[in-house]
PDB file of C-alpha atoms in Angstrom:
ATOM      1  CA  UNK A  24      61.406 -69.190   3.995  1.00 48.00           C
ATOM      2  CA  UNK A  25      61.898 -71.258   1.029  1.00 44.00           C
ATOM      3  CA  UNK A  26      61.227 -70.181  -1.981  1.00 43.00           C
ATOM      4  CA  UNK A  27      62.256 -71.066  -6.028  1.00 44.00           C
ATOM      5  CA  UNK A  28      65.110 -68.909  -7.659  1.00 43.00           C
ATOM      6  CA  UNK A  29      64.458 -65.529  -9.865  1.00 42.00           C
ATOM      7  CA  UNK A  30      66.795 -67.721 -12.456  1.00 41.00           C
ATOM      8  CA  UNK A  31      63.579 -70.182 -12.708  1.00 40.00           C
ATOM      9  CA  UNK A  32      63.872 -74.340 -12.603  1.00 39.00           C
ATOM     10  CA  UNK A  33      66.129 -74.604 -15.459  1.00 39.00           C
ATOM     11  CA  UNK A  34      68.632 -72.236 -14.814  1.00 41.00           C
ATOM     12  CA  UNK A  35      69.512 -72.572 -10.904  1.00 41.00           C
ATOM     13  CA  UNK A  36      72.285 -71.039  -9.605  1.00 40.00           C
ATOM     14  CA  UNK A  37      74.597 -74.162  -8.429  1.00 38.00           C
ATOM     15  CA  UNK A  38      74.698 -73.466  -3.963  1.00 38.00           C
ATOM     16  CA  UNK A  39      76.005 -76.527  -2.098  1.00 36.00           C
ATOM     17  CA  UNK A  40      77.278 -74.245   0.495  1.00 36.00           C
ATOM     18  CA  UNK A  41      73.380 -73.068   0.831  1.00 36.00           C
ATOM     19  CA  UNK A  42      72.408 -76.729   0.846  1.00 35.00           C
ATOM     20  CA  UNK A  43      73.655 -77.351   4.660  1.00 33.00           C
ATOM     21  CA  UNK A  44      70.780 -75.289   5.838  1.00 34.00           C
ATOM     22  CA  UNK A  45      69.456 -76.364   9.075  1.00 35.00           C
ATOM     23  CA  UNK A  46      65.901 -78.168   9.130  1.00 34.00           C
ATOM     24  CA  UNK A  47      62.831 -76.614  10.064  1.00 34.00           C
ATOM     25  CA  UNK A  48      61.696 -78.617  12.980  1.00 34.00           C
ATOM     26  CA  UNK A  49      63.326 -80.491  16.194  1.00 31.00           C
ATOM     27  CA  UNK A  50      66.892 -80.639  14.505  1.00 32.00           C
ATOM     28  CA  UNK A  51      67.633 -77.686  16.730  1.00 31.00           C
ATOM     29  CA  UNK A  52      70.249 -76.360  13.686  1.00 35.00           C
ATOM     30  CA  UNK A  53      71.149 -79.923  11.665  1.00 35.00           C
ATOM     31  CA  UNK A  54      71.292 -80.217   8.639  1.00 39.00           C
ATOM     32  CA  UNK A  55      68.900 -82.090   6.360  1.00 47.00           C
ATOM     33  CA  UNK A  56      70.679 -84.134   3.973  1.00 43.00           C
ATOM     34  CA  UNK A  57      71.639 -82.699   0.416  1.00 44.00           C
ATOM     35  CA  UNK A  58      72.565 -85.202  -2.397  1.00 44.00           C
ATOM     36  CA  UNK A  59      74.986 -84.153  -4.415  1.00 43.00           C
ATOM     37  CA  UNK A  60      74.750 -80.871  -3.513  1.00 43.00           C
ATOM     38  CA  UNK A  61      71.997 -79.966  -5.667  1.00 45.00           C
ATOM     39  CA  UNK A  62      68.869 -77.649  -5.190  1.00 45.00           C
ATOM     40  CA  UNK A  63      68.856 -75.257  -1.901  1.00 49.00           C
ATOM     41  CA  UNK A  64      68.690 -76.441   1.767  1.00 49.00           C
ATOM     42  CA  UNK A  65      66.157 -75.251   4.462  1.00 52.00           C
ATOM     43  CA  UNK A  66      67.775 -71.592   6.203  1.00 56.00           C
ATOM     44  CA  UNK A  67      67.973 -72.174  10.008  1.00 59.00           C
ATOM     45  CA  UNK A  68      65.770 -69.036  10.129  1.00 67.00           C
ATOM     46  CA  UNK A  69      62.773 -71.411  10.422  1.00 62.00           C
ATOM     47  CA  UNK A  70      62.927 -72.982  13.909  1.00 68.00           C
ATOM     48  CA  UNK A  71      64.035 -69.566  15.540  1.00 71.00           C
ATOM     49  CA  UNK A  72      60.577 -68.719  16.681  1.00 74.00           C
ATOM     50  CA  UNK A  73      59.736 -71.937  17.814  1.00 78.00           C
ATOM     51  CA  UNK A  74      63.441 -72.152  19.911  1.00 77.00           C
ATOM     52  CA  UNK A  75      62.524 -68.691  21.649  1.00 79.00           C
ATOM     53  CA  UNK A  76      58.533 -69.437  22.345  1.00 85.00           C
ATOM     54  CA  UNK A  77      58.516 -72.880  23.702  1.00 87.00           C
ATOM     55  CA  UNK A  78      60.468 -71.829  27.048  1.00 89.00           C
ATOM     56  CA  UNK A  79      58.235 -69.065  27.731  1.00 90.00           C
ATOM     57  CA  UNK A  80      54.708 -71.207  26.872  1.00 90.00           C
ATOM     58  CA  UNK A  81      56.211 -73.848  29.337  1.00 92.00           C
ATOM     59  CA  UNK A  82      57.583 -70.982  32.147  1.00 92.00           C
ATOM     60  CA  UNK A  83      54.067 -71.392  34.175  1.00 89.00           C
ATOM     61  CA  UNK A  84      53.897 -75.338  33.556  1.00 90.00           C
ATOM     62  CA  UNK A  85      57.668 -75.881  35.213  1.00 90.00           C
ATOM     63  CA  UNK A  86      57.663 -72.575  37.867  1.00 90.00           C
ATOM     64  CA  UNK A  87      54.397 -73.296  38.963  1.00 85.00           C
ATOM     65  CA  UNK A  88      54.971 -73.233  42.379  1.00 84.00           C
ATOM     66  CA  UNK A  89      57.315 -71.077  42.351  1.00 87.00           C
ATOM     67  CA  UNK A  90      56.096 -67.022  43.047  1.00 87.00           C
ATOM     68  CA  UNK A  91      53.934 -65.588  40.621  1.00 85.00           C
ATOM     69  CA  UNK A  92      55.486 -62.027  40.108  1.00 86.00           C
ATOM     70  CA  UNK A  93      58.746 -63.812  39.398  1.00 90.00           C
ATOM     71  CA  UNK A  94      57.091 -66.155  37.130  1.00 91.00           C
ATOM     72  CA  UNK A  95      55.873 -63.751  35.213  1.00 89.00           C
ATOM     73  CA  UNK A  96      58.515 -61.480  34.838  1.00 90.00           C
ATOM     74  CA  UNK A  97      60.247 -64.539  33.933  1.00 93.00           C
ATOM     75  CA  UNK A  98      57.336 -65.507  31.067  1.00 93.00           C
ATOM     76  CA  UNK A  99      57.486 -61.711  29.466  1.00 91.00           C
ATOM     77  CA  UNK A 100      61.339 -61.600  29.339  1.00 93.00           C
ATOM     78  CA  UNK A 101      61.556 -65.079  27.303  1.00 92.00           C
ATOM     79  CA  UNK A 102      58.618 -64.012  24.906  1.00 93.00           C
ATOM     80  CA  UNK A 103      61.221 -61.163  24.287  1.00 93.00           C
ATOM     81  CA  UNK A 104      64.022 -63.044  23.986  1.00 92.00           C
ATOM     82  CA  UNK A 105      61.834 -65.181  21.166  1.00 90.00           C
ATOM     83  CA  UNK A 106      60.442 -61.720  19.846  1.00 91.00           C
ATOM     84  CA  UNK A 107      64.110 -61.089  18.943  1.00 91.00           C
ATOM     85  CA  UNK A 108      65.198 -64.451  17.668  1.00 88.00           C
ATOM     86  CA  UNK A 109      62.404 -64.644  15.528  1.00 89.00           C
ATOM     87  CA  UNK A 110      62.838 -60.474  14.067  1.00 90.00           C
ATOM     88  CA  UNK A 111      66.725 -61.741  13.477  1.00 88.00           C
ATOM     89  CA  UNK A 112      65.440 -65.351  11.781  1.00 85.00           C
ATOM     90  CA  UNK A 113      63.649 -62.987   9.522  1.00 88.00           C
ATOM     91  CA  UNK A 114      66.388 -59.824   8.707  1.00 89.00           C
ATOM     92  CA  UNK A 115      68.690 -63.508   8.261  1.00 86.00           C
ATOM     93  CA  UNK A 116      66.399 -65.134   5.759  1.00 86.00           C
ATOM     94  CA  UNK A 117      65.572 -61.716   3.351  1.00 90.00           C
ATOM     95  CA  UNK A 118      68.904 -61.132   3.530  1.00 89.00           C
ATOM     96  CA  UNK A 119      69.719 -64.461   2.316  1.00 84.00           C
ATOM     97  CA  UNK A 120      67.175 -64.786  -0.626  1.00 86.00           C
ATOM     98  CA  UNK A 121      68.674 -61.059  -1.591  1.00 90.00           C
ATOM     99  CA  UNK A 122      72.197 -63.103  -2.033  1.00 90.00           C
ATOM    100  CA  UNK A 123      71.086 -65.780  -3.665  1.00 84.00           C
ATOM    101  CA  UNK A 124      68.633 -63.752  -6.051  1.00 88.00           C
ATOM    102  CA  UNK A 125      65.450 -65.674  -4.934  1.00 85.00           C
ATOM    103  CA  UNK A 126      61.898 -64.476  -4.360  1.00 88.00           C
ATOM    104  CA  UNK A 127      59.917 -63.045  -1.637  1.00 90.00           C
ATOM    105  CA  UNK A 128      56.867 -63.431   0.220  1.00 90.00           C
ATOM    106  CA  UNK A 129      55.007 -65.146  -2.849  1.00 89.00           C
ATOM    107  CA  UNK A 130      54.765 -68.777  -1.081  1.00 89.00           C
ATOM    108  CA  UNK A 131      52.193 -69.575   1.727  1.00 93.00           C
ATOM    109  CA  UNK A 132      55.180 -70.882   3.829  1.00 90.00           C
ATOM    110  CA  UNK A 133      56.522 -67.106   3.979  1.00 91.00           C
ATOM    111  CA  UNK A 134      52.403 -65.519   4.170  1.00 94.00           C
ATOM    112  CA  UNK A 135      52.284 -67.802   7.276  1.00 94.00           C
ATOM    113  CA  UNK A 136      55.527 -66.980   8.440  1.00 92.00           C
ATOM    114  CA  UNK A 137      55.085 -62.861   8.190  1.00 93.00           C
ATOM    115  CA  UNK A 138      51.047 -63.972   9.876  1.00 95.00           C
ATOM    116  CA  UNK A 139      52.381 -65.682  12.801  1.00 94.00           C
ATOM    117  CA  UNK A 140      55.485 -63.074  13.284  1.00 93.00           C
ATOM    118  CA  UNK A 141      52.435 -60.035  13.112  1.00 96.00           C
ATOM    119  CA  UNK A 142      50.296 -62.117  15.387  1.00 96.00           C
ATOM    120  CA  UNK A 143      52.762 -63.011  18.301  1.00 94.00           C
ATOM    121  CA  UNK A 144      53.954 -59.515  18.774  1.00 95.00           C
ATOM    122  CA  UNK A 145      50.354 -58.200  19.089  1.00 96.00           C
ATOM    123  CA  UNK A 146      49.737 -60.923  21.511  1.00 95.00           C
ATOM    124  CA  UNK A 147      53.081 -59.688  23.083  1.00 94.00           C
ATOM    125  CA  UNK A 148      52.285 -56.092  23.179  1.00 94.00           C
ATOM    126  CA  UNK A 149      48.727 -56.844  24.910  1.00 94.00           C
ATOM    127  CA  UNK A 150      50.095 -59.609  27.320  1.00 93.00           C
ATOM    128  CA  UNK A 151      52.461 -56.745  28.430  1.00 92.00           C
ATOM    129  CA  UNK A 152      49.772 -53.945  28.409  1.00 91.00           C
ATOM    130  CA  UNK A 153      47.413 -56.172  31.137  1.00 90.00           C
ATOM    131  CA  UNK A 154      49.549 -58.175  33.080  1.00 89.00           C
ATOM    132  CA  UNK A 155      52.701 -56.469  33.072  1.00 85.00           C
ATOM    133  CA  UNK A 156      52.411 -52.562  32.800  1.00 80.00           C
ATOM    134  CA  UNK A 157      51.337 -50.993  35.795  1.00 77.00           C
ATOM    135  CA  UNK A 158      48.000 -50.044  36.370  1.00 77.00           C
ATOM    136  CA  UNK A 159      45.659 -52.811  34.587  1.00 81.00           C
ATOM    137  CA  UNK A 160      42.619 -53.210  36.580  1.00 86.00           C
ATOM    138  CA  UNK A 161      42.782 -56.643  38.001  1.00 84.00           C
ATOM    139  CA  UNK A 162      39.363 -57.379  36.841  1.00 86.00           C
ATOM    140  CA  UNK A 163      40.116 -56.770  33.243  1.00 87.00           C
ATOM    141  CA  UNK A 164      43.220 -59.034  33.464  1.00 88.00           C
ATOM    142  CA  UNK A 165      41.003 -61.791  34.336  1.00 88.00           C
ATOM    143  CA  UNK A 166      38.370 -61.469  31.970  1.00 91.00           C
ATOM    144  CA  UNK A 167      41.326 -61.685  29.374  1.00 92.00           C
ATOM    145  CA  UNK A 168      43.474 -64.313  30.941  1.00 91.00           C
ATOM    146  CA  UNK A 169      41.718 -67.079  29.230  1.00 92.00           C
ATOM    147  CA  UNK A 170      41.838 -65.419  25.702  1.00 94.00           C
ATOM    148  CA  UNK A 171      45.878 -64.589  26.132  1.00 94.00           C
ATOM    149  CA  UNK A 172      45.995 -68.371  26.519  1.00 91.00           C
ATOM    150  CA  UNK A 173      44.012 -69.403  23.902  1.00 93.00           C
ATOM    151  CA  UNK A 174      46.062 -67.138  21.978  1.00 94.00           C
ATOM    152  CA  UNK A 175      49.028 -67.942  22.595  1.00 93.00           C
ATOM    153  CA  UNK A 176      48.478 -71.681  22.194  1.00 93.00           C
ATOM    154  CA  UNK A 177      47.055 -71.182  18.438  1.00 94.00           C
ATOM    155  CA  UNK A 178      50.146 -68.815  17.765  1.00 94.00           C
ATOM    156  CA  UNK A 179      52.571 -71.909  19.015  1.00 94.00           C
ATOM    157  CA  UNK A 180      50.479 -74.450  16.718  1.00 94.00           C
ATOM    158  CA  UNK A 181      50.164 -71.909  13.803  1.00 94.00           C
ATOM    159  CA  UNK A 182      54.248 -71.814  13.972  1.00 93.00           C
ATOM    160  CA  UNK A 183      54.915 -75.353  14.268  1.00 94.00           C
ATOM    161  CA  UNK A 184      52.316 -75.600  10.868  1.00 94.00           C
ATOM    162  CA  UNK A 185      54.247 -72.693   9.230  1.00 92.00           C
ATOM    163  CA  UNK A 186      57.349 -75.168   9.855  1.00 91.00           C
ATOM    164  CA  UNK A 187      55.528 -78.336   8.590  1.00 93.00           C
ATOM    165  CA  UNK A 188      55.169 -76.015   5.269  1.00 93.00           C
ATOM    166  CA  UNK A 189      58.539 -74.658   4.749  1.00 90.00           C
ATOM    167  CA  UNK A 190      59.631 -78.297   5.445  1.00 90.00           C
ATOM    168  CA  UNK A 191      57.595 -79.417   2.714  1.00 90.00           C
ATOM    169  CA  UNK A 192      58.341 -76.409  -0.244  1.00 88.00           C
ATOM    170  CA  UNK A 193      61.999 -76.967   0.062  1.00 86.00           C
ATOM    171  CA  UNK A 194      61.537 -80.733  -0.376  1.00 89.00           C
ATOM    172  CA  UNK A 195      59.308 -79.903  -3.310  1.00 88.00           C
ATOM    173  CA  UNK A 196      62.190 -77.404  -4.428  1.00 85.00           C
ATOM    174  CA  UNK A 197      64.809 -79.842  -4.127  1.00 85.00           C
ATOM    175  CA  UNK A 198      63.861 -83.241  -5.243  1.00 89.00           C
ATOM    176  CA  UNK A 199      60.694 -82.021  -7.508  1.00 89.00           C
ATOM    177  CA  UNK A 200      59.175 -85.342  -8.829  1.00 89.00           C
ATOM    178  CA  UNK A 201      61.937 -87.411  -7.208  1.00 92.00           C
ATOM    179  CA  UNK A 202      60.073 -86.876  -4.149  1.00 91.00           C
ATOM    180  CA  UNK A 203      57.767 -89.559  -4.681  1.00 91.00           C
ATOM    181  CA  UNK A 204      60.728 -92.194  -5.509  1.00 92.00           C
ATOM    182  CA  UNK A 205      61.111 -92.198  -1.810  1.00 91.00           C
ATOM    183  CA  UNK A 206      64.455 -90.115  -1.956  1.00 91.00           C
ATOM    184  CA  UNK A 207      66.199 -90.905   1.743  1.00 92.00           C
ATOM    185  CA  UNK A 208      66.590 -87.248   1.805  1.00 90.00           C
ATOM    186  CA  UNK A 209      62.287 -87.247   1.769  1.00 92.00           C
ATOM    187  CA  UNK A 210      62.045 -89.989   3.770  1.00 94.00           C
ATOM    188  CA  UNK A 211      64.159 -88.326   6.600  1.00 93.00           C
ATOM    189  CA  UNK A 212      62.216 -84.944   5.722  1.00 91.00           C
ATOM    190  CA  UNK A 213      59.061 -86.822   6.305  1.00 95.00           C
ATOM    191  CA  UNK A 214      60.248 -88.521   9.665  1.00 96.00           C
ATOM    192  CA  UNK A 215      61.496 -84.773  11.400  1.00 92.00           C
ATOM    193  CA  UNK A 216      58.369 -83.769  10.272  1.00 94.00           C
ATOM    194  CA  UNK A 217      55.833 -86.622  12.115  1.00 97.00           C
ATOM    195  CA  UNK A 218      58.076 -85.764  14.756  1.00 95.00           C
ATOM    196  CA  UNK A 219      57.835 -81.645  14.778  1.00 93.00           C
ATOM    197  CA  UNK A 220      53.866 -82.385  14.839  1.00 95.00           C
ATOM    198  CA  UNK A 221      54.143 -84.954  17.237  1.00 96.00           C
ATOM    199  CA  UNK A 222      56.079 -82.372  19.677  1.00 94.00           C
ATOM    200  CA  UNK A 223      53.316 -79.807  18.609  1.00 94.00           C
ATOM    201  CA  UNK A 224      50.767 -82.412  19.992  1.00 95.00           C
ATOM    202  CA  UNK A 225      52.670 -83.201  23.021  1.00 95.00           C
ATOM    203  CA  UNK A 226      52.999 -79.341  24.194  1.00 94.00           C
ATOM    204  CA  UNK A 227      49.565 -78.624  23.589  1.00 93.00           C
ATOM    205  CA  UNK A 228      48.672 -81.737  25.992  1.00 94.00           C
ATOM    206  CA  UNK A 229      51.246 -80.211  28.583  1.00 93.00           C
ATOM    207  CA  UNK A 230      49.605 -76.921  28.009  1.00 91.00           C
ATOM    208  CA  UNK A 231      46.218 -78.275  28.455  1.00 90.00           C
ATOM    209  CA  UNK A 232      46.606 -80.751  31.434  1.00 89.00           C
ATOM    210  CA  UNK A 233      45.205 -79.638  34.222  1.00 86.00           C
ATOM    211  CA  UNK A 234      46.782 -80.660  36.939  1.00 86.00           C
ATOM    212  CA  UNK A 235      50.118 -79.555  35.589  1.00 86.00           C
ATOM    213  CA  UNK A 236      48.496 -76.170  35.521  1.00 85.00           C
ATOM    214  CA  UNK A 237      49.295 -73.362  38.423  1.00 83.00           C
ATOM    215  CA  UNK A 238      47.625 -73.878  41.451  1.00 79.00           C
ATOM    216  CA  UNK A 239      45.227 -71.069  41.644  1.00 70.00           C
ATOM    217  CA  UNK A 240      45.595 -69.317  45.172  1.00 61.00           C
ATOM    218  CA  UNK A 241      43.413 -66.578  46.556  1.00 51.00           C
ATOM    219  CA  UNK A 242      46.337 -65.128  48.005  1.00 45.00           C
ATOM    220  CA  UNK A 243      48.063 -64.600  44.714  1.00 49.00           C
ATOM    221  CA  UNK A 244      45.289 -61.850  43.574  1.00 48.00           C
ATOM    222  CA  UNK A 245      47.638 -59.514  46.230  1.00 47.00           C
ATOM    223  CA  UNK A 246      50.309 -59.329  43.731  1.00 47.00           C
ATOM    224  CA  UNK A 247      48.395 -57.661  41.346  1.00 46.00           C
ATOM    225  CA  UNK A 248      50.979 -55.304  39.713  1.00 47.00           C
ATOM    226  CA  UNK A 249      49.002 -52.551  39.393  1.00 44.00           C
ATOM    227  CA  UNK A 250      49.734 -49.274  40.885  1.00 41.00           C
ATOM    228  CA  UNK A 251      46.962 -49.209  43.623  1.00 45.00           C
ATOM    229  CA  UNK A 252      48.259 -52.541  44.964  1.00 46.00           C
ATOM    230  CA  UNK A 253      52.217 -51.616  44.575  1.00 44.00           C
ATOM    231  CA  UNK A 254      51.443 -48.090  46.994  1.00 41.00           C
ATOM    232  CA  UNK A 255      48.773 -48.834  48.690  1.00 44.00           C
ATOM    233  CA  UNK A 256      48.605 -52.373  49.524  1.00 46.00           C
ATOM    234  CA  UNK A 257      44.823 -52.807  48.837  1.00 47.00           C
ATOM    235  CA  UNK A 258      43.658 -56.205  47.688  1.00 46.00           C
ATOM    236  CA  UNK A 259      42.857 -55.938  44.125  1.00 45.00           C
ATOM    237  CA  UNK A 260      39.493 -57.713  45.004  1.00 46.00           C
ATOM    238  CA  UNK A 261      39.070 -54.664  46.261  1.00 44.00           C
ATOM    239  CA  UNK A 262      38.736 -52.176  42.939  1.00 41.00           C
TER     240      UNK A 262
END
């Protein structure tokens, strides 16, 4: 999470090695330019949630014809697997600022950040509790199926918007008033960003296309995994 140094703007601590930070959007770990190797870079912490919770928003979208238990087995392991990324992005960054002597959790980059780490592991925690855990009445799952979307779609746009605005502090951090001079290093900051919302936009319209969604099949409700339909066999139509 970006944020300006303890040492305050006229006394920065010199950090070219901290200036080949990765970017905070598509770049996937490059670096965004630094000239000279002044100010501080963007820490790769800020794509790790994104890297982890695209896969599993997108599980149902490319396995959609594929079973349904395994599908979603599939979709709670990689929401771990991005629960875990994201917890180390964050141990990575504190410990970084702690280095480098900067502040914490004063910018609304990082009050984002901590909002949308808070909110996905709640949605986590309840996505496991009803669709996941044994014995969820299969009635209740459906009445909050469309909520654990909607949910989980806001969460996705909330993070790429958390990026847009760590993206923007550090150029603010770096170039200050340069930044309207049309330094390349803003221009290119500008660019990766049209293109992070861009990519918001166009997983939100796979998300949201119908016709790319799962099939729903009556047949499907039979792998309810709650206990009564694990033991028993009864249709959960049934409860």
């Amino acid at each position: 999470m970006a944020t300006p140094s303890r040492h305050g703007p006229g006394n920065r601590p010199s950090n070219p090695g901290a200036a080949q930070g990765g970017s905070r959007d598509a770049r996937v770990g490059e670096p965004l330019p630094q000239h000279g190797g002044r100010g501080r870079g963007i820490h790769p912490h800020s794509a790790a949630l994104l890297r982890g919770l695209l896969p599993a928003l997108l599980v149902y979208r490319v396995f959609r014809n594929e079973a349904k238990r395994t599908t979603k087995v599939l979709h709670g392991l990689l929401h771990v697997f991005a629960l875990v990324i994201a917890l180390v992005g964050l141990v990575a960054v504190f410990d970084y600022h702690r280095k480098k002597g900067y502040a914490d959790l004063y910018s609304l980059h990082s009050w984002c950040g901590i909002l949308v780490f808070v909110l996905y592991f709640v949605q986590w925690l309840v996505g496991f509790s009803f669709f996941l855990f044994p014995g969820a009445p299969f009635s209740l799952r459906s009445r909050y199926r469309p909520q654990h979307i909607f949910f989980g779609a806001t969460i996705f746009l909330l993070s790429v918007g958390t990026a847009l605005l760590g993206l923007k502090e550090a150029l603010l951090f770096n170039l200050g008033d340069k930044y309207s001079a049309f330094e390349p290093e803003g221009v290119l900051a500008n660019v990766l960003g049209l293109l992070l919302a861009c990519f918001g936009g166009a997983v939100l319209y796979i998300l949201t296309r119908a016709d790319w969604k799962r099939p729903s099949q009556a047949e499907e409700q039979a792998l309810s995994m709650d206990f009564k339909t694990l033991t028993e066999g009864d249709s959960p139509g049934s409860q």
